[in-house]
mmCIF file of N, CA and C in Angstrom:
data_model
loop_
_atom_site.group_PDB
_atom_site.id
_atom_site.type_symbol
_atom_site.label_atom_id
_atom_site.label_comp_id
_atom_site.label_asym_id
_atom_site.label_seq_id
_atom_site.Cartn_x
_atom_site.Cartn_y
_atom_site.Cartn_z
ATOM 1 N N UNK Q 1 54.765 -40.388 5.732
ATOM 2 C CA UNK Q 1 54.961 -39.045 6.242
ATOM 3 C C UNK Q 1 53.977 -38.119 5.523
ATOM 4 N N UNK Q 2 53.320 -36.978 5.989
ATOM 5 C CA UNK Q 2 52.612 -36.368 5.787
ATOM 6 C C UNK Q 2 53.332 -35.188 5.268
ATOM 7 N N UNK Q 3 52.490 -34.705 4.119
ATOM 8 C CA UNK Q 3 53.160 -33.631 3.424
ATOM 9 C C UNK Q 3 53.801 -32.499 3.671
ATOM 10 N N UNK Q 4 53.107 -31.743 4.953
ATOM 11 C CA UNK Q 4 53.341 -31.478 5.874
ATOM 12 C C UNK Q 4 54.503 -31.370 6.682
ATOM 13 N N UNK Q 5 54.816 -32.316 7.106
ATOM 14 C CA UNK Q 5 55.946 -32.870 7.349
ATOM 15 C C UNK Q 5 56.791 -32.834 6.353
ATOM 16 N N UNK Q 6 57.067 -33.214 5.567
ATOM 17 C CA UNK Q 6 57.939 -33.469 4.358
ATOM 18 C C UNK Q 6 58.461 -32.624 4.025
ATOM 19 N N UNK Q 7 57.729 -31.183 4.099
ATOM 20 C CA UNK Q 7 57.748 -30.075 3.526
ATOM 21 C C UNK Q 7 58.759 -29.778 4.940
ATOM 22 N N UNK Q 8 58.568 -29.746 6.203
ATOM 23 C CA UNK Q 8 59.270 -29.398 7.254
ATOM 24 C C UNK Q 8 61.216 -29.961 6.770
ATOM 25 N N UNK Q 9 60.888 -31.050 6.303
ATOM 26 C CA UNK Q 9 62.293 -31.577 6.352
ATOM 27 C C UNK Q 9 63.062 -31.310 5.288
ATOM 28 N N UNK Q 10 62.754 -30.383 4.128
ATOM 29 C CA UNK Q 10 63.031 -30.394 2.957
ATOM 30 C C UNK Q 10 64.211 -30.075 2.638
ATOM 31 N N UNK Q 11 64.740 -29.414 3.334
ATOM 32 C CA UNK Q 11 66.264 -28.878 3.184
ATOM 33 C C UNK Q 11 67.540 -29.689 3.930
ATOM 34 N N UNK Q 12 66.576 -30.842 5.223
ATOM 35 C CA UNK Q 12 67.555 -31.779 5.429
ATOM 36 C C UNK Q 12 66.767 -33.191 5.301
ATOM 37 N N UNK Q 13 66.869 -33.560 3.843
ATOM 38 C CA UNK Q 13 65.822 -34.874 4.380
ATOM 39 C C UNK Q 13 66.780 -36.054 4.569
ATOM 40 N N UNK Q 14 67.787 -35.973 5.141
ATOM 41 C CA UNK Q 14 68.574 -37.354 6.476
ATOM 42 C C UNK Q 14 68.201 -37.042 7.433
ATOM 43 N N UNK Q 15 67.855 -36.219 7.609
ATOM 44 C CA UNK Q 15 66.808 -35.995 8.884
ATOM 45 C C UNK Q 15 65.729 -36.323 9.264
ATOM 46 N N UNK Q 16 65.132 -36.656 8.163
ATOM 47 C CA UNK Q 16 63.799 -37.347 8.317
ATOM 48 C C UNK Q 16 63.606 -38.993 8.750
ATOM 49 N N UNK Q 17 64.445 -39.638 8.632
ATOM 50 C CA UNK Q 17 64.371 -40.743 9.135
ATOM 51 C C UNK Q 17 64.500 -40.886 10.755
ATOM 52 N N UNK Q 18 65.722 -40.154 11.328
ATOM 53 C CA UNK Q 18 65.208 -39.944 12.830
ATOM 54 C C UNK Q 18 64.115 -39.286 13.456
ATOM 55 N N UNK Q 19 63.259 -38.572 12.655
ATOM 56 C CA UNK Q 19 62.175 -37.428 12.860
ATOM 57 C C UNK Q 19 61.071 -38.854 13.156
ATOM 58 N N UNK Q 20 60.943 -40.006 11.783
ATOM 59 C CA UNK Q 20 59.892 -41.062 11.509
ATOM 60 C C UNK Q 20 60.496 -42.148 12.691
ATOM 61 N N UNK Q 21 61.768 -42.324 13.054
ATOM 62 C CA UNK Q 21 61.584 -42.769 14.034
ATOM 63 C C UNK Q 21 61.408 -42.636 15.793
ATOM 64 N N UNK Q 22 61.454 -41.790 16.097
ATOM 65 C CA UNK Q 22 60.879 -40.754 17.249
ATOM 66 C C UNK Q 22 59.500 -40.684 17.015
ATOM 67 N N UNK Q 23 58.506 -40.045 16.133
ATOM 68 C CA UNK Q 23 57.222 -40.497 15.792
ATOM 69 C C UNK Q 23 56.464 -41.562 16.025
ATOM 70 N N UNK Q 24 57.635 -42.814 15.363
ATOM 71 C CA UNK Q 24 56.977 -44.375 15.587
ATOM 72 C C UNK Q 24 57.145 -45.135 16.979
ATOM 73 N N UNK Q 25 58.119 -44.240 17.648
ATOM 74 C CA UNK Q 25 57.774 -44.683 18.950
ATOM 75 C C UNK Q 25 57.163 -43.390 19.782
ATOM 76 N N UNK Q 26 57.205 -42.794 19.465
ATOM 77 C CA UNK Q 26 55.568 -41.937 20.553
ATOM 78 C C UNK Q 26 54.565 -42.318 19.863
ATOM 79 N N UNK Q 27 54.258 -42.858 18.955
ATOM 80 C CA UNK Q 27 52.725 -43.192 18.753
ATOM 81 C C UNK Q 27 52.456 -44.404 19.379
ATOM 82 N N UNK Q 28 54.040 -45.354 19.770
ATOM 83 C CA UNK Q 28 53.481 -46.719 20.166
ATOM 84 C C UNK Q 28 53.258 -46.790 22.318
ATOM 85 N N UNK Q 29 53.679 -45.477 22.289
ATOM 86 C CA UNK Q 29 53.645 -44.939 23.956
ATOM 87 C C UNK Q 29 52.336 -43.865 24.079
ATOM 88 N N UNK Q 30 52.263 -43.243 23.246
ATOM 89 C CA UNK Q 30 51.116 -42.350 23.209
ATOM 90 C C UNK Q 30 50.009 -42.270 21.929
ATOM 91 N N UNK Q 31 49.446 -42.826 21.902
ATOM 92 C CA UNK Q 31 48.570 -43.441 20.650
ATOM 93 C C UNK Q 31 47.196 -42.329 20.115
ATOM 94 N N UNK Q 32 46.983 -41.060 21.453
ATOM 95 C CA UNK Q 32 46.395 -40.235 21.660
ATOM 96 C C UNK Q 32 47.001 -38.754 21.193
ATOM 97 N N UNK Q 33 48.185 -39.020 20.740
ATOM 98 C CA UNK Q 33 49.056 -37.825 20.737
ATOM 99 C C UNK Q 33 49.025 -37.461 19.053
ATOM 100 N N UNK Q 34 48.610 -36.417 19.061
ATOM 101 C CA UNK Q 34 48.402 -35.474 17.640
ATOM 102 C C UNK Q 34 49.875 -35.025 17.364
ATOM 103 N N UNK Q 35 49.855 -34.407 16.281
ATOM 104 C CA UNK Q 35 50.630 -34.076 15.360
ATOM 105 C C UNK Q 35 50.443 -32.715 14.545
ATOM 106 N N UNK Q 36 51.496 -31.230 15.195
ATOM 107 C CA UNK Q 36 51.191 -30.456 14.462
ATOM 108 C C UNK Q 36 52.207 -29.757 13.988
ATOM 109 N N UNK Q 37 52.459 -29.444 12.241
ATOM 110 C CA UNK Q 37 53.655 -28.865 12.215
ATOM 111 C C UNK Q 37 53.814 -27.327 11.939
ATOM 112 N N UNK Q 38 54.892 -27.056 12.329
ATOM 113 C CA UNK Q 38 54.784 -25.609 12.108
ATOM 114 C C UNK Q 38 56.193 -25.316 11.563
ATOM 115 N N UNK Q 39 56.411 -24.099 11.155
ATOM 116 C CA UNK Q 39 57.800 -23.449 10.113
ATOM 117 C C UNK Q 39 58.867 -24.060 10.998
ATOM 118 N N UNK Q 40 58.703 -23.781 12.430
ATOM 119 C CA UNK Q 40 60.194 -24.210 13.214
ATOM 120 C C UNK Q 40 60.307 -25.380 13.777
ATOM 121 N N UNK Q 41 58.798 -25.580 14.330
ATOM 122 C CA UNK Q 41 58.743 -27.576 14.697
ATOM 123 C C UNK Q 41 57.835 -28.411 14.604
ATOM 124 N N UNK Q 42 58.320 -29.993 15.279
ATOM 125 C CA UNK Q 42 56.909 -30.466 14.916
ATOM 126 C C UNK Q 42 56.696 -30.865 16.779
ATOM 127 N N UNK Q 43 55.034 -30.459 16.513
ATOM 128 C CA UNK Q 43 54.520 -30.538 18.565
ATOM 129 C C UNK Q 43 54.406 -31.652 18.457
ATOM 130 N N UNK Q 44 54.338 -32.744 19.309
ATOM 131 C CA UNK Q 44 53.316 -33.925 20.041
ATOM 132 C C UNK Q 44 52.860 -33.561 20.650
ATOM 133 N N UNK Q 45 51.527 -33.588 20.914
ATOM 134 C CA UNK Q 45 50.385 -33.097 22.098
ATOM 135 C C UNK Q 45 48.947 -34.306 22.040
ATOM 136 N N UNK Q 46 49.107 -34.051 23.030
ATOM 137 C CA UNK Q 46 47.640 -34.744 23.839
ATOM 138 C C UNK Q 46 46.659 -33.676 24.163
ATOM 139 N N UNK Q 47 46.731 -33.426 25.242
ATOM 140 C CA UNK Q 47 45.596 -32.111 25.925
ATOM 141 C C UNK Q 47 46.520 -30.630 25.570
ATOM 142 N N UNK Q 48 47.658 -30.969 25.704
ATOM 143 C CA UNK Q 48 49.205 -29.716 25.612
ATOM 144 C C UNK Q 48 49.984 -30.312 24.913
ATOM 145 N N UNK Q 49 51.281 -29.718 24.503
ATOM 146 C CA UNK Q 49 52.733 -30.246 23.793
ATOM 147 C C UNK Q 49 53.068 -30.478 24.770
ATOM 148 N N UNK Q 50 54.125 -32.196 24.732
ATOM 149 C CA UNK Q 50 54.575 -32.120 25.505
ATOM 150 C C UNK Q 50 56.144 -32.784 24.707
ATOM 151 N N UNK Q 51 56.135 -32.710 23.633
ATOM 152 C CA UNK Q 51 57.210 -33.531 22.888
ATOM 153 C C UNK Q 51 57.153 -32.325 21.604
ATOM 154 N N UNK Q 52 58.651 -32.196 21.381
ATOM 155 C CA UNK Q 52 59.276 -31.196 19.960
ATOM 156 C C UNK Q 52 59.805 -31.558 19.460
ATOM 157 N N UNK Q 53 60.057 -31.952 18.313
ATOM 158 C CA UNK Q 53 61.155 -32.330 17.800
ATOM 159 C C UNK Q 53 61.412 -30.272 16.706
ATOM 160 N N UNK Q 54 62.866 -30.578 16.480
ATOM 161 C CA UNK Q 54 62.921 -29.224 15.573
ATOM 162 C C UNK Q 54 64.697 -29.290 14.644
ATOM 163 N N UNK Q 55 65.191 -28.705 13.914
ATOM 164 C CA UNK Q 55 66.079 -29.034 13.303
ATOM 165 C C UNK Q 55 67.344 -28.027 13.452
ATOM 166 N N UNK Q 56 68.357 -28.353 13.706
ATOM 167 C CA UNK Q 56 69.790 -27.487 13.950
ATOM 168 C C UNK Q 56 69.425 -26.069 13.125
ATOM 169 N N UNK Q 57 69.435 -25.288 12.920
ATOM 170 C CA UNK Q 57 69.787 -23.785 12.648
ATOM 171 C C UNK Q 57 70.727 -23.779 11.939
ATOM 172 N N UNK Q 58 72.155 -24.438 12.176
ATOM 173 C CA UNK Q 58 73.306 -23.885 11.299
ATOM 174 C C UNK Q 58 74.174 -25.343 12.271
ATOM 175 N N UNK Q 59 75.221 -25.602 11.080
ATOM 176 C CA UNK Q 59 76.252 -26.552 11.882
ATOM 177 C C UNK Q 59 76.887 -25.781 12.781
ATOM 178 N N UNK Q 60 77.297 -27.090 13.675
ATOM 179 C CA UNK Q 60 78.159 -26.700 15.110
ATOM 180 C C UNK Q 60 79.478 -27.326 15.211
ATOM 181 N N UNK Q 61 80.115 -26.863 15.943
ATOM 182 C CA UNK Q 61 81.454 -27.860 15.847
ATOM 183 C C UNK Q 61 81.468 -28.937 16.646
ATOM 184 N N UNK Q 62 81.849 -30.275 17.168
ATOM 185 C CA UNK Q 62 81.335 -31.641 18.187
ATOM 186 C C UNK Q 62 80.094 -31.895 18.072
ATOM 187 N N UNK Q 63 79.090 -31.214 16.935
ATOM 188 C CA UNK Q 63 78.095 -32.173 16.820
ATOM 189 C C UNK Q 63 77.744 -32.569 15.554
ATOM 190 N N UNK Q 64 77.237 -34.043 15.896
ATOM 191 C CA UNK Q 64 77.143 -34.719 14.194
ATOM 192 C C UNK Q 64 76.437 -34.142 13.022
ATOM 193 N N UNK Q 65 76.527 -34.705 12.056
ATOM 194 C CA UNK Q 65 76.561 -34.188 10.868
ATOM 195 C C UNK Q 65 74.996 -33.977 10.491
ATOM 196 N N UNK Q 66 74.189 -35.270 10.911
ATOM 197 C CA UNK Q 66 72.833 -35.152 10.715
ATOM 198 C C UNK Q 66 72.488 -35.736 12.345
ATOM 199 N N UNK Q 67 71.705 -35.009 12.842
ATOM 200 C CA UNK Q 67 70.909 -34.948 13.836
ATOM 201 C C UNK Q 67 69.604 -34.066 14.333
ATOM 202 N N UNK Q 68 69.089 -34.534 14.691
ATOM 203 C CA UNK Q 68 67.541 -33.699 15.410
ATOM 204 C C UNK Q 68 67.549 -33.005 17.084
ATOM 205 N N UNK Q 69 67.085 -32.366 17.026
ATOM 206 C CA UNK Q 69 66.733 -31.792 18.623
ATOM 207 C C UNK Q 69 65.133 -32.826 19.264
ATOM 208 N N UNK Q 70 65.382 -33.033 20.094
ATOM 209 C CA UNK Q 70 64.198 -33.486 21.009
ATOM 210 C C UNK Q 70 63.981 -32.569 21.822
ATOM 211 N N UNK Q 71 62.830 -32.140 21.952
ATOM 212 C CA UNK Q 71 62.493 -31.151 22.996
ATOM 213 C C UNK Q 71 61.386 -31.529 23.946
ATOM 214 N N UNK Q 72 61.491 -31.442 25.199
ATOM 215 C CA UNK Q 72 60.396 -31.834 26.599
ATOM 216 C C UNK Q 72 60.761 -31.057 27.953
ATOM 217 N N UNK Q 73 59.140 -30.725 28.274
ATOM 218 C CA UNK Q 73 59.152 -30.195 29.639
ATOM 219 C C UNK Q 73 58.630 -30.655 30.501
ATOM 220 N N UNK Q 74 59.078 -30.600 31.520
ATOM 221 C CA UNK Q 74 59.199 -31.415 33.143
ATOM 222 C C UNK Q 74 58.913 -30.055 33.947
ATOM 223 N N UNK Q 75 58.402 -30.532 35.014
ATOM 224 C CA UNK Q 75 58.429 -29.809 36.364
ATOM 225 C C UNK Q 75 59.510 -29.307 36.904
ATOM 226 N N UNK Q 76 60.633 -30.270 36.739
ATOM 227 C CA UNK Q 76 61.971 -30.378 37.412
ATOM 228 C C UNK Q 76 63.114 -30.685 36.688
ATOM 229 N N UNK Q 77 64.366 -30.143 36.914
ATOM 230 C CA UNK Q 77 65.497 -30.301 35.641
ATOM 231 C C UNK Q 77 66.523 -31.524 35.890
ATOM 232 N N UNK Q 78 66.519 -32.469 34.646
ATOM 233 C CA UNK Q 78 66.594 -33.879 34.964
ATOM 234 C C UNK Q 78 68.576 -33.321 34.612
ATOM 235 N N UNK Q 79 69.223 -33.895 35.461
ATOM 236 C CA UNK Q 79 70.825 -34.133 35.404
ATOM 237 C C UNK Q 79 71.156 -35.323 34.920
ATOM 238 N N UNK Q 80 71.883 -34.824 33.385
ATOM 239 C CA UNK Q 80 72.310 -36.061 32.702
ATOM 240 C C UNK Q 80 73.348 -35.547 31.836
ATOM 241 N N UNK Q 81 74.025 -36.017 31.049
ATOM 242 C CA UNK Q 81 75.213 -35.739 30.293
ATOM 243 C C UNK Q 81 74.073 -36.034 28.938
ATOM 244 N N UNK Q 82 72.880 -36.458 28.809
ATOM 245 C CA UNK Q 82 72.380 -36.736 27.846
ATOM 246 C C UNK Q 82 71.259 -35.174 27.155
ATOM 247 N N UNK Q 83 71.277 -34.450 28.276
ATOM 248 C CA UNK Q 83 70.185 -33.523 27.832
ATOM 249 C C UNK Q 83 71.593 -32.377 27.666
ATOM 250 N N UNK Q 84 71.393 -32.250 26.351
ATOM 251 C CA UNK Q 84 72.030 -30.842 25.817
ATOM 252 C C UNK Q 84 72.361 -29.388 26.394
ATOM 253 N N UNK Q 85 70.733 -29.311 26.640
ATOM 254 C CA UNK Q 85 70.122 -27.968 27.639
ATOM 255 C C UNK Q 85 68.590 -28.353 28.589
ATOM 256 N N UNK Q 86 68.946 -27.672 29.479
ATOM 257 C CA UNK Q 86 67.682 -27.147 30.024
ATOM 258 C C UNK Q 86 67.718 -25.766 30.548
ATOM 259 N N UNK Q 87 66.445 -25.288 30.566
ATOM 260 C CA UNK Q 87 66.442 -24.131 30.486
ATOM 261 C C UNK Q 87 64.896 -24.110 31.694
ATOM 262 N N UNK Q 88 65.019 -23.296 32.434
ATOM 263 C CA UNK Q 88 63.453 -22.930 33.330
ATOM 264 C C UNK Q 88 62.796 -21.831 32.753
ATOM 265 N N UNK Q 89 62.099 -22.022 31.659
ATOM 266 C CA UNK Q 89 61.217 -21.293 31.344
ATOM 267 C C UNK Q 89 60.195 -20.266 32.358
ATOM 268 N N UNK Q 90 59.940 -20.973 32.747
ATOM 269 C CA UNK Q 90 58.809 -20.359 33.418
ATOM 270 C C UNK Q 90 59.123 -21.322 34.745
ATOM 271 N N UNK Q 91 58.800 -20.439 36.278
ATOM 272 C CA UNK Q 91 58.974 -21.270 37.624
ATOM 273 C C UNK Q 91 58.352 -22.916 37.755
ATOM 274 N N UNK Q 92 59.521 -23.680 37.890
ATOM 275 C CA UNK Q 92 58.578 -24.984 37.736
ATOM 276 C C UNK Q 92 57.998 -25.243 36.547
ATOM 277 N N UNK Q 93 59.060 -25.072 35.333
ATOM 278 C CA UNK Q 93 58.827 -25.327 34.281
ATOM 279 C C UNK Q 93 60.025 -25.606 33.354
ATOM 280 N N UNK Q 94 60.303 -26.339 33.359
ATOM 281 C CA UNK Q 94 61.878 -26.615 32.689
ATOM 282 C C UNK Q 94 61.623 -27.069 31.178
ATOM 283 N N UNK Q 95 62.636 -26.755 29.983
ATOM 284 C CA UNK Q 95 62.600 -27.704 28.814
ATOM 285 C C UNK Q 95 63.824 -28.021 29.007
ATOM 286 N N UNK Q 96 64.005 -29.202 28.500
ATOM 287 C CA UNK Q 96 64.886 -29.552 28.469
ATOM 288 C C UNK Q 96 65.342 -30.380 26.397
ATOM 289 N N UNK Q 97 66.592 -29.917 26.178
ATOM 290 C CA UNK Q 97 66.760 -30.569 24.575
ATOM 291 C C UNK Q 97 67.719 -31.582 24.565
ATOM 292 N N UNK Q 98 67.325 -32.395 23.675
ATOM 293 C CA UNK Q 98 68.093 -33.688 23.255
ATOM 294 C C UNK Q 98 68.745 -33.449 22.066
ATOM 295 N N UNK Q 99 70.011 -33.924 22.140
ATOM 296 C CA UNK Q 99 70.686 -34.472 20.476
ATOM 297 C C UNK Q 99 70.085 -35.629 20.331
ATOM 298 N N UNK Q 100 69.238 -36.220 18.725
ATOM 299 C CA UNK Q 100 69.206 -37.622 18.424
ATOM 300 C C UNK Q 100 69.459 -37.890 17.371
ATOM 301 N N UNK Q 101 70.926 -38.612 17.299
ATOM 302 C CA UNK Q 101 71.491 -39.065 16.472
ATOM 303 C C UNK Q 101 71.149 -40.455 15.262
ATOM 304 N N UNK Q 102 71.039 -41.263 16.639
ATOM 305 C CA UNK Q 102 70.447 -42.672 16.250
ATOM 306 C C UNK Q 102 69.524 -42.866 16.941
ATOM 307 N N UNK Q 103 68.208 -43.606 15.929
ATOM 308 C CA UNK Q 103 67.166 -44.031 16.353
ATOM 309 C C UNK Q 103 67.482 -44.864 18.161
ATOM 310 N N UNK Q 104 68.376 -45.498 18.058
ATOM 311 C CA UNK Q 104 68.622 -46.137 19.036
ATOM 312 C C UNK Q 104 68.657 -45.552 20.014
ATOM 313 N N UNK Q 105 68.685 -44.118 20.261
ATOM 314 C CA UNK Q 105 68.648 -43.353 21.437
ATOM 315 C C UNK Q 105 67.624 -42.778 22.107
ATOM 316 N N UNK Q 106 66.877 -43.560 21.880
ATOM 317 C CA UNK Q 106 65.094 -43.671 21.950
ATOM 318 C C UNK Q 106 64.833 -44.640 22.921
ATOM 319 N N UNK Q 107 65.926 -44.779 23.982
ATOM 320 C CA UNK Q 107 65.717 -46.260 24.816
ATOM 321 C C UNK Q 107 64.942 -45.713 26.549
ATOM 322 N N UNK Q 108 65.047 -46.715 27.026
ATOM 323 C CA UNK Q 108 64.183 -46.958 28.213
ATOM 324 C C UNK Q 108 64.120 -45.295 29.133
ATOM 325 N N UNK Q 109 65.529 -44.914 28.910
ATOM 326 C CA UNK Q 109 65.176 -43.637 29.868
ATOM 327 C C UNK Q 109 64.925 -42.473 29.331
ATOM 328 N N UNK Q 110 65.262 -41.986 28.190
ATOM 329 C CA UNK Q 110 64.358 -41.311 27.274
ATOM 330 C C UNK Q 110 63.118 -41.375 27.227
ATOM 331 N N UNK Q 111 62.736 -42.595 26.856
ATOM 332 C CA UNK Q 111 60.514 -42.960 27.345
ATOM 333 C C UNK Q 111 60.184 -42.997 28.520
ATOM 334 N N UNK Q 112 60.988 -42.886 29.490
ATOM 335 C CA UNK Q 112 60.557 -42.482 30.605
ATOM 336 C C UNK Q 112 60.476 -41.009 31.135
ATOM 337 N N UNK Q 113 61.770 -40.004 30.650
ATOM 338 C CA UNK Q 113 61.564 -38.937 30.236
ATOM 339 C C UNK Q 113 59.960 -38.167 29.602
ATOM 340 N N UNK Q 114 59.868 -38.510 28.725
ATOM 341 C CA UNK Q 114 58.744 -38.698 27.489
ATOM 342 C C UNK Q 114 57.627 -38.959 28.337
ATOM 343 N N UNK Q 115 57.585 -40.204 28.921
ATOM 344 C CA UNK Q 115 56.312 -40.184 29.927
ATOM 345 C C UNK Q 115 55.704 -39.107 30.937
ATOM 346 N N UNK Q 116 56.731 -39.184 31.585
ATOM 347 C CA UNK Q 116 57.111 -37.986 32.644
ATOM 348 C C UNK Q 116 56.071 -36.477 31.854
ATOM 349 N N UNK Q 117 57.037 -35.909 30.689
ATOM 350 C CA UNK Q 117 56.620 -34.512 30.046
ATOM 351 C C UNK Q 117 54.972 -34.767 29.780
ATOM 352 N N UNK Q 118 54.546 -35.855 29.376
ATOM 353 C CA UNK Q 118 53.273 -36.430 28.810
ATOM 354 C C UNK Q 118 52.425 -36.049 29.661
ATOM 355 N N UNK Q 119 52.821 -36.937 31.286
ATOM 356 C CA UNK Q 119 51.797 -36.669 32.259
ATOM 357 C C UNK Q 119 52.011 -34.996 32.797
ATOM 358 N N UNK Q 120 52.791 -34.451 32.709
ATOM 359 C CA UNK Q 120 53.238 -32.678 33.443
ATOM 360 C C UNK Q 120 52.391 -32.451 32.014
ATOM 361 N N UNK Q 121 52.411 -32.456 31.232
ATOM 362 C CA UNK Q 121 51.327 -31.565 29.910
ATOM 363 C C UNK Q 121 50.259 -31.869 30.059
ATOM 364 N N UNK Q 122 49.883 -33.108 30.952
ATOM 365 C CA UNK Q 122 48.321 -32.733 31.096
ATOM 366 C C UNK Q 122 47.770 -32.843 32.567
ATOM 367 N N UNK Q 123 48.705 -32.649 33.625
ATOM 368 C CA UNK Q 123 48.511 -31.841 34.581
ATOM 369 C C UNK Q 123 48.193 -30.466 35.129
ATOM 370 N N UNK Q 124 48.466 -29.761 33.931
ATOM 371 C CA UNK Q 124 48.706 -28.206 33.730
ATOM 372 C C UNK Q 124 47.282 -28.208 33.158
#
């Protein structure tokens, strides 16, 4: 992990292990995709962001103890019991946020998700 980074997670570092694993699989789907961090998140980008990860604000009540936000935008707002929020930013522009608890929730339709935001970020 880059210092950088490190420095991002400092106040929750159980957090950092789902952060390194979300990372290790967009680098093994997007191998082109940079890395930039900033006070509130960290981007994945190619040509645009198209992947966020960022960290809870304050505990909530029904959600776990250590977890991350995933953040991605789509064209269109995907219906699932799995996306937290979406929100239409802008017309034909949706984000949509993830709870990720366990690495394991990083599976087939999530990276397809992920794909999806990848190709809309560099369509634009």
């Amino acid at each position: 992990m880059e210092k950088d980074e490190s420095a991002f997670f400092a106040e929750q570092p159980e957090a950092a292990l789902l952060y390194e694993a979300i990372k290790a699989k967009l680098r093994t789907y997007f191998n082109d995709a940079t890395i930039k961090v900033t006070k509130s998140q960290i981007a994945f980008a190619s040509k645009r962001n198209f992947a966020f990860v960022w960290l809870p604000m304050r505990k909530m009540k029904h959600r776990p103890e250590v977890y991350i936000i995933l953040s991605f935008g789509l064209d269109h707002r995907i219906q699932s019991p799995r996306i937290e929020e979406a929100v239409e930013a802008y017309p034909c522009r949706w984000t949509h946020h993830m709870i990720i608890q366990d690495p394991a929730e990083l599976d087939g339709e999530v990276m397809d998700w992920l794909q999806q935001a990848y190709a809309f970020s560099q369509s634009r």
